[in-house]
Short mmCIF file of C-alpha atoms in Angstrom, two decimals:
data_model
loop_
_atom_site.label_atom_id
_atom_site.label_comp_id
_atom_site.label_asym_id
_atom_site.label_seq_id
_atom_site.Cartn_x
_atom_site.Cartn_y
_atom_site.Cartn_z
CA MET W 268 -81.58 132.56 93.93
CA LEU W 269 -79.60 130.62 96.53
CA THR W 270 -80.43 127.33 94.84
CA LEU W 271 -79.28 128.65 91.47
CA ALA W 272 -76.11 130.05 93.05
CA MET W 273 -75.16 126.69 94.53
CA MET W 274 -76.05 124.95 91.28
CA THR W 275 -73.44 127.13 89.57
CA VAL W 276 -70.92 126.05 92.21
CA GLY W 277 -71.73 122.41 91.49
CA SER W 278 -71.33 123.07 87.77
CA THR W 279 -67.67 124.08 88.30
CA VAL W 280 -66.89 120.39 88.79
CA ILE W 281 -68.35 119.56 85.38
CA ALA W 282 -66.62 122.51 83.73
CA SER W 283 -63.32 121.45 85.29
CA LYS W 284 -63.82 117.92 83.94
CA PHE W 285 -64.13 119.31 80.40
CA ILE W 286 -61.00 121.41 80.96
CA ALA W 287 -58.91 118.62 82.53
CA GLY W 288 -56.58 116.92 80.07
CA SER W 289 -57.22 119.51 77.37
CA MET W 290 -55.87 122.65 79.01
CA PRO W 291 -53.11 123.02 81.66
CA PRO W 292 -54.57 124.03 85.05
CA PHE W 293 -52.76 127.34 85.57
CA PHE W 294 -53.40 128.41 81.97
CA ALA W 295 -57.11 127.63 82.37
CA THR W 296 -57.20 129.45 85.71
CA ALA W 297 -55.57 132.58 84.31
CA LEU W 298 -57.93 132.53 81.33
CA ARG W 299 -60.92 132.21 83.66
CA PHE W 300 -59.91 135.30 85.62
CA ALA W 301 -59.05 137.25 82.47
CA LEU W 302 -62.57 136.61 81.15
CA ALA W 303 -64.33 137.44 84.43
CA LEU W 304 -62.50 140.69 85.09
CA PRO W 305 -64.04 142.77 82.26
CA VAL W 306 -67.47 141.93 83.70
CA LEU W 307 -66.63 142.55 87.35
CA ILE W 308 -64.96 145.94 86.91
CA PRO W 309 -68.02 147.63 85.30
CA LEU W 310 -70.18 146.17 88.08
CA LEU W 311 -67.79 147.66 90.61
CA LEU W 312 -68.02 151.06 88.93
CA LEU W 313 -71.81 150.91 88.72
CA GLN W 314 -72.07 150.13 92.43
CA ARG W 315 -69.61 152.95 93.18
CA GLU W 316 -67.74 150.72 95.58
CA ARG W 317 -64.89 152.45 97.40
CA TRP W 318 -61.71 150.60 98.24
CA PRO W 319 -61.13 150.78 102.01
CA LYS W 320 -57.79 151.68 103.51
CA LEU W 321 -56.03 148.40 104.18
CA THR W 322 -53.07 147.70 106.42
CA ARG W 323 -50.00 145.96 105.05
CA SER W 324 -51.00 142.77 106.86
CA ASP W 325 -54.47 142.88 105.28
CA GLY W 326 -52.90 143.28 101.85
CA PHE W 327 -50.72 140.25 102.51
CA LEU W 328 -53.77 138.28 103.68
CA LEU W 329 -55.59 139.17 100.45
CA LEU W 330 -52.65 137.84 98.43
CA LEU W 331 -52.65 134.60 100.43
CA GLN W 332 -56.40 134.26 99.95
CA ALA W 333 -56.01 134.65 96.20
CA GLY W 334 -53.24 132.06 96.12
CA ALA W 335 -55.29 129.56 98.11
CA GLY W 336 -58.97 130.19 97.38
CA SER W 337 -58.70 131.43 93.81
CA VAL W 338 -55.66 129.77 92.24
CA GLY W 339 -55.07 126.77 94.51
CA TYR W 340 -58.70 125.66 94.52
CA THR W 341 -59.16 125.93 90.74
CA THR W 342 -55.87 124.36 89.68
CA LEU W 343 -56.18 121.43 92.10
CA LEU W 344 -59.80 120.83 91.09
CA ILE W 345 -58.84 120.70 87.41
CA SER W 346 -55.80 118.52 88.15
CA GLY W 347 -57.81 116.08 90.26
CA LEU W 348 -60.44 115.65 87.59
CA SER W 349 -57.77 114.34 85.23
CA TYR W 350 -57.79 111.18 87.38
CA LEU W 351 -61.23 111.08 88.99
CA PRO W 352 -64.86 110.91 87.83
CA ALA W 353 -66.78 114.17 88.27
CA ALA W 354 -69.31 112.47 90.57
CA ASP W 355 -66.54 111.46 92.99
CA ALA W 356 -65.14 115.00 92.95
CA GLY W 357 -68.60 116.42 93.63
CA VAL W 358 -68.92 114.29 96.76
CA ILE W 359 -65.51 115.39 98.06
CA ILE W 360 -66.17 119.09 97.34
CA GLY W 361 -69.28 118.78 99.51
CA THR W 362 -67.08 118.30 102.58
CA LEU W 363 -65.99 121.96 102.43
CA PRO W 364 -68.27 123.34 105.21
CA ALA W 365 -67.20 120.60 107.63
CA VAL W 366 -63.50 120.95 106.81
CA SER W 367 -63.71 124.75 107.13
CA ALA W 368 -65.36 124.48 110.53
CA LEU W 369 -62.70 121.97 111.62
CA PHE W 370 -59.97 124.41 110.51
CA SER W 371 -61.54 127.12 112.66
CA VAL W 372 -61.30 124.83 115.68
CA MET W 373 -57.70 123.80 114.96
CA VAL W 374 -56.31 127.22 114.00
CA LEU W 375 -58.54 129.80 115.68
CA GLY W 376 -59.05 127.81 118.85
CA GLU W 377 -62.84 127.76 118.61
CA ARG W 378 -64.52 125.22 120.86
CA PRO W 379 -65.62 122.09 118.97
CA SER W 380 -69.32 121.38 119.31
CA ALA W 381 -71.10 118.04 119.14
CA ARG W 382 -72.69 119.30 115.92
CA LEU W 383 -69.25 119.83 114.36
CA LEU W 384 -67.99 116.39 115.39
CA ILE W 385 -71.08 114.73 113.88
CA ALA W 386 -70.69 116.74 110.67
CA VAL W 387 -66.99 115.86 110.34
CA GLY W 388 -67.84 112.20 110.91
CA LEU W 389 -70.50 112.27 108.20
CA ALA W 390 -68.18 114.08 105.78
CA THR W 391 -65.51 111.46 106.43
CA ILE W 392 -68.00 108.72 105.63
CA GLY W 393 -68.78 110.49 102.36
CA VAL W 394 -65.11 110.60 101.34
CA MET W 395 -64.52 107.01 102.40
CA ALA W 396 -67.50 105.87 100.34
CA VAL W 397 -65.80 107.37 97.28
CA ALA W 398 -62.39 105.96 98.26
CA TRP W 399 -63.90 102.48 98.70
CA LYS W 400 -64.64 102.26 94.96
CA GLY W 401 -61.28 103.76 93.95
CA SER W 402 -59.53 102.06 91.07
CA GLY W 403 -55.87 102.31 91.99
CA PRO W 404 -53.07 104.86 92.46
CA LEU W 405 -54.41 107.33 89.87
CA SER W 406 -57.71 107.49 91.71
CA LEU W 407 -55.85 108.22 94.94
CA ILE W 408 -53.92 111.02 93.23
CA GLY W 409 -57.19 112.50 92.04
CA MET W 410 -58.71 112.31 95.51
CA ALA W 411 -55.62 113.93 97.01
CA CYS W 412 -55.90 116.82 94.53
CA ILE W 413 -59.62 117.37 95.23
CA LEU W 414 -59.05 117.20 98.99
CA GLY W 415 -56.22 119.69 98.47
CA ALA W 416 -58.70 122.00 96.73
CA VAL W 417 -61.02 121.72 99.75
CA VAL W 418 -58.12 122.52 102.09
CA CYS W 419 -57.19 125.55 99.95
CA GLU W 420 -60.75 126.86 100.09
CA SER W 421 -60.86 126.27 103.84
CA ALA W 422 -57.65 128.28 104.15
CA PHE W 423 -59.29 131.08 102.18
CA ILE W 424 -62.23 131.19 104.60
CA LEU W 425 -59.89 131.13 107.59
CA LEU W 426 -57.69 133.92 106.18
CA ASN W 427 -60.78 135.98 105.42
CA LYS W 428 -61.75 135.83 109.10
CA ARG W 429 -58.35 137.27 110.02
CA MET W 430 -58.86 140.43 107.95
CA ARG W 431 -58.94 143.55 110.12
CA VAL W 432 -60.89 145.45 107.45
CA PRO W 433 -63.29 142.99 105.76
CA LEU W 434 -64.11 143.78 102.14
CA ARG W 435 -67.62 144.09 100.79
CA PRO W 436 -68.67 141.10 98.62
CA LEU W 437 -68.19 142.67 95.17
CA LEU W 438 -64.84 144.16 96.20
CA GLN W 439 -63.75 140.78 97.58
CA THR W 440 -64.68 138.95 94.39
CA THR W 441 -62.95 141.52 92.17
CA ALA W 442 -59.83 141.56 94.34
CA MET W 443 -59.61 137.76 94.24
CA THR W 444 -60.00 137.83 90.46
CA VAL W 445 -57.28 140.46 89.93
CA LEU W 446 -54.83 138.86 92.36
CA GLY W 447 -55.67 135.37 91.13
CA LEU W 448 -54.82 136.45 87.60
CA LEU W 449 -51.49 137.93 88.74
CA VAL W 450 -50.58 134.83 90.77
CA SER W 451 -51.47 132.34 88.02
CA LEU W 452 -50.00 134.23 85.04
CA PRO W 453 -46.29 133.31 85.52
CA VAL W 454 -47.00 129.57 85.51
CA ALA W 455 -49.65 130.01 82.81
CA PHE W 456 -47.00 131.44 80.46
CA LEU W 457 -44.82 128.38 81.09
CA GLU W 458 -47.78 126.10 80.31
CA LEU W 459 -48.66 127.96 77.11
CA PRO W 460 -46.72 125.61 74.77
CA PHE W 461 -48.67 122.65 76.19
CA ALA W 462 -52.12 124.24 75.84
CA MET W 463 -54.14 122.49 73.15
CA PRO W 464 -57.69 123.43 74.11
CA GLY W 465 -60.63 122.07 72.17
CA SER W 466 -63.93 123.85 71.75
CA GLU W 467 -65.44 122.07 74.77
CA ALA W 468 -62.59 123.17 77.06
CA ILE W 469 -62.81 126.77 75.88
CA ALA W 470 -66.58 126.80 76.39
CA ALA W 471 -66.08 125.35 79.87
CA VAL W 472 -63.62 128.11 80.82
CA ILE W 473 -66.05 130.76 79.55
CA TRP W 474 -68.84 129.16 81.59
CA TYR W 475 -66.61 129.00 84.69
CA ALA W 476 -65.65 132.66 84.30
CA LEU W 477 -69.07 134.14 83.65
CA VAL W 478 -71.63 131.89 85.32
CA PRO W 479 -70.17 130.62 88.65
CA THR W 480 -67.69 133.47 89.16
CA VAL W 481 -69.92 136.43 88.24
CA GLY W 482 -73.47 135.04 88.08
CA GLY W 483 -73.04 132.85 91.16
CA PHE W 484 -71.81 135.84 93.14
CA LEU W 485 -74.81 137.99 92.18
CA LEU W 486 -77.30 135.20 92.84
CA TRP W 487 -75.81 134.23 96.20
CA TYR W 488 -75.70 137.66 97.75
CA GLY W 489 -79.05 138.61 96.22
CA GLY W 490 -80.65 135.57 97.84
CA ALA W 491 -78.73 135.80 101.11
CA ALA W 492 -80.03 139.35 101.62
CA ARG W 493 -83.60 138.00 101.71
CA VAL W 494 -83.24 135.16 104.23
CA SER W 495 -81.53 134.47 107.54
CA GLY W 496 -77.94 133.29 107.68
CA SER W 497 -78.93 129.82 108.84
CA GLU W 498 -81.44 129.45 106.00
CA ALA W 499 -78.84 130.53 103.43
CA ALA W 500 -76.27 128.12 104.85
CA THR W 501 -78.43 125.06 104.24
CA PHE W 502 -78.41 125.74 100.49
CA THR W 503 -74.72 124.80 100.26
CA ALA W 504 -76.01 121.20 100.19
CA VAL W 505 -77.25 121.89 96.64
CA ALA W 506 -73.67 122.08 95.26
CA PRO W 507 -72.54 118.44 95.71
CA LEU W 508 -75.97 117.15 94.66
CA THR W 509 -75.82 119.26 91.49
CA ALA W 510 -72.30 118.06 90.69
CA VAL W 511 -73.31 114.40 90.95
CA LEU W 512 -76.52 114.85 88.93
CA LEU W 513 -74.74 116.82 86.20
CA ALA W 514 -72.02 114.17 86.06
CA ALA W 515 -74.74 111.70 85.10
CA LEU W 516 -76.77 113.98 82.81
CA VAL W 517 -74.00 115.90 81.02
CA LEU W 518 -71.01 113.55 81.17
CA GLY W 519 -72.94 110.29 81.07
CA GLU W 520 -71.24 108.93 84.18
CA GLN W 521 -72.97 106.02 85.87
CA ILE W 522 -73.81 106.90 89.47
CA GLU W 523 -72.94 103.94 91.69
CA MET W 524 -74.27 103.12 95.13
CA SER W 525 -71.05 104.28 96.81
CA GLN W 526 -71.38 107.72 95.21
CA ALA W 527 -75.03 107.98 96.23
CA VAL W 528 -74.10 107.10 99.80
CA GLY W 529 -71.24 109.59 99.70
CA VAL W 530 -73.32 112.52 98.49
CA ALA W 531 -76.08 111.69 101.00
CA ALA W 532 -73.51 111.68 103.83
CA VAL W 533 -71.93 115.03 102.89
CA MET W 534 -75.35 116.67 102.38
CA LEU W 535 -76.41 115.48 105.80
CA ALA W 536 -73.12 116.79 107.24
CA ILE W 537 -73.86 120.22 105.75
CA LEU W 538 -77.37 120.27 107.17
CA VAL W 539 -76.19 119.18 110.63
CA LEU W 540 -73.48 121.81 110.63
CA THR W 541 -75.31 124.77 109.14
CA ILE W 542 -78.93 124.73 110.30
CA PRO W 543 -78.13 126.52 113.59
CA ALA W 544 -75.24 128.51 112.12
CA ARG W 545 -74.87 132.00 110.73
CA LEU W 546 -73.23 132.06 107.31
CA LYS W 547 -70.49 134.70 107.01
CA THR W 548 -68.97 133.87 103.66
CA VAL W 549 -69.55 132.01 100.46
CA PRO W 550 -66.98 129.74 98.85
CA GLN W 551 -64.92 131.37 96.11
CA VAL W 552 -65.18 129.39 92.89
#
């Protein structure tokens, strides 16, 4: 279940590649949330989840999380893939655990461990391996967008740790979907005249909405309930590997040595960082 969950996360890179260039990023993001919401709300009702009493600061944190982890991550990922091969983006997305841990040190004042420093070094090698084969300014723009998506997701994880009343997983996912839709809608309406989606882009948005957003959530928490936190954490290495493999199999991209080195480095960074850790959250996708 954990493997399948992380495979769905890796597939978001491929879906975003199909969307990029055919559908504006905020329009695609709003459509993704609009499609996921009718599935999440019945699940919420079936589970009889109760909304906890939140403080005003917690409500503000939820809004910031939606802006960063839901809207920022998705729009920057789609934008970056307009300029970058999916395999390169998959390598960069794999740096998320290391970047998130580094954020915790910088913002929360947690003590950096030797394990973290090694993981950050390996993640940097992975990104540099991709940058080494870059083909000019457009490639750099794409890398900046994908790194921005990683930073947004790291901000989401950091903001989630600051919540005084943490939400249960299904509530968290539904809240991010509702707020993400509200945040992305104003810009999505402005992008509407420029939306010329083909059948592949529409299918990719439907996949993104139903499989990673809903199915990935159910698979991840179903699997995580059956293993230890450290065991669950190691499965995040499946996401970048899946993205690179699907880039070759689905998109027909040729995987070069630099990309192979990059994905190996970020996978090793994840393993170094997470084997002794206790996973507290799962990336929002």
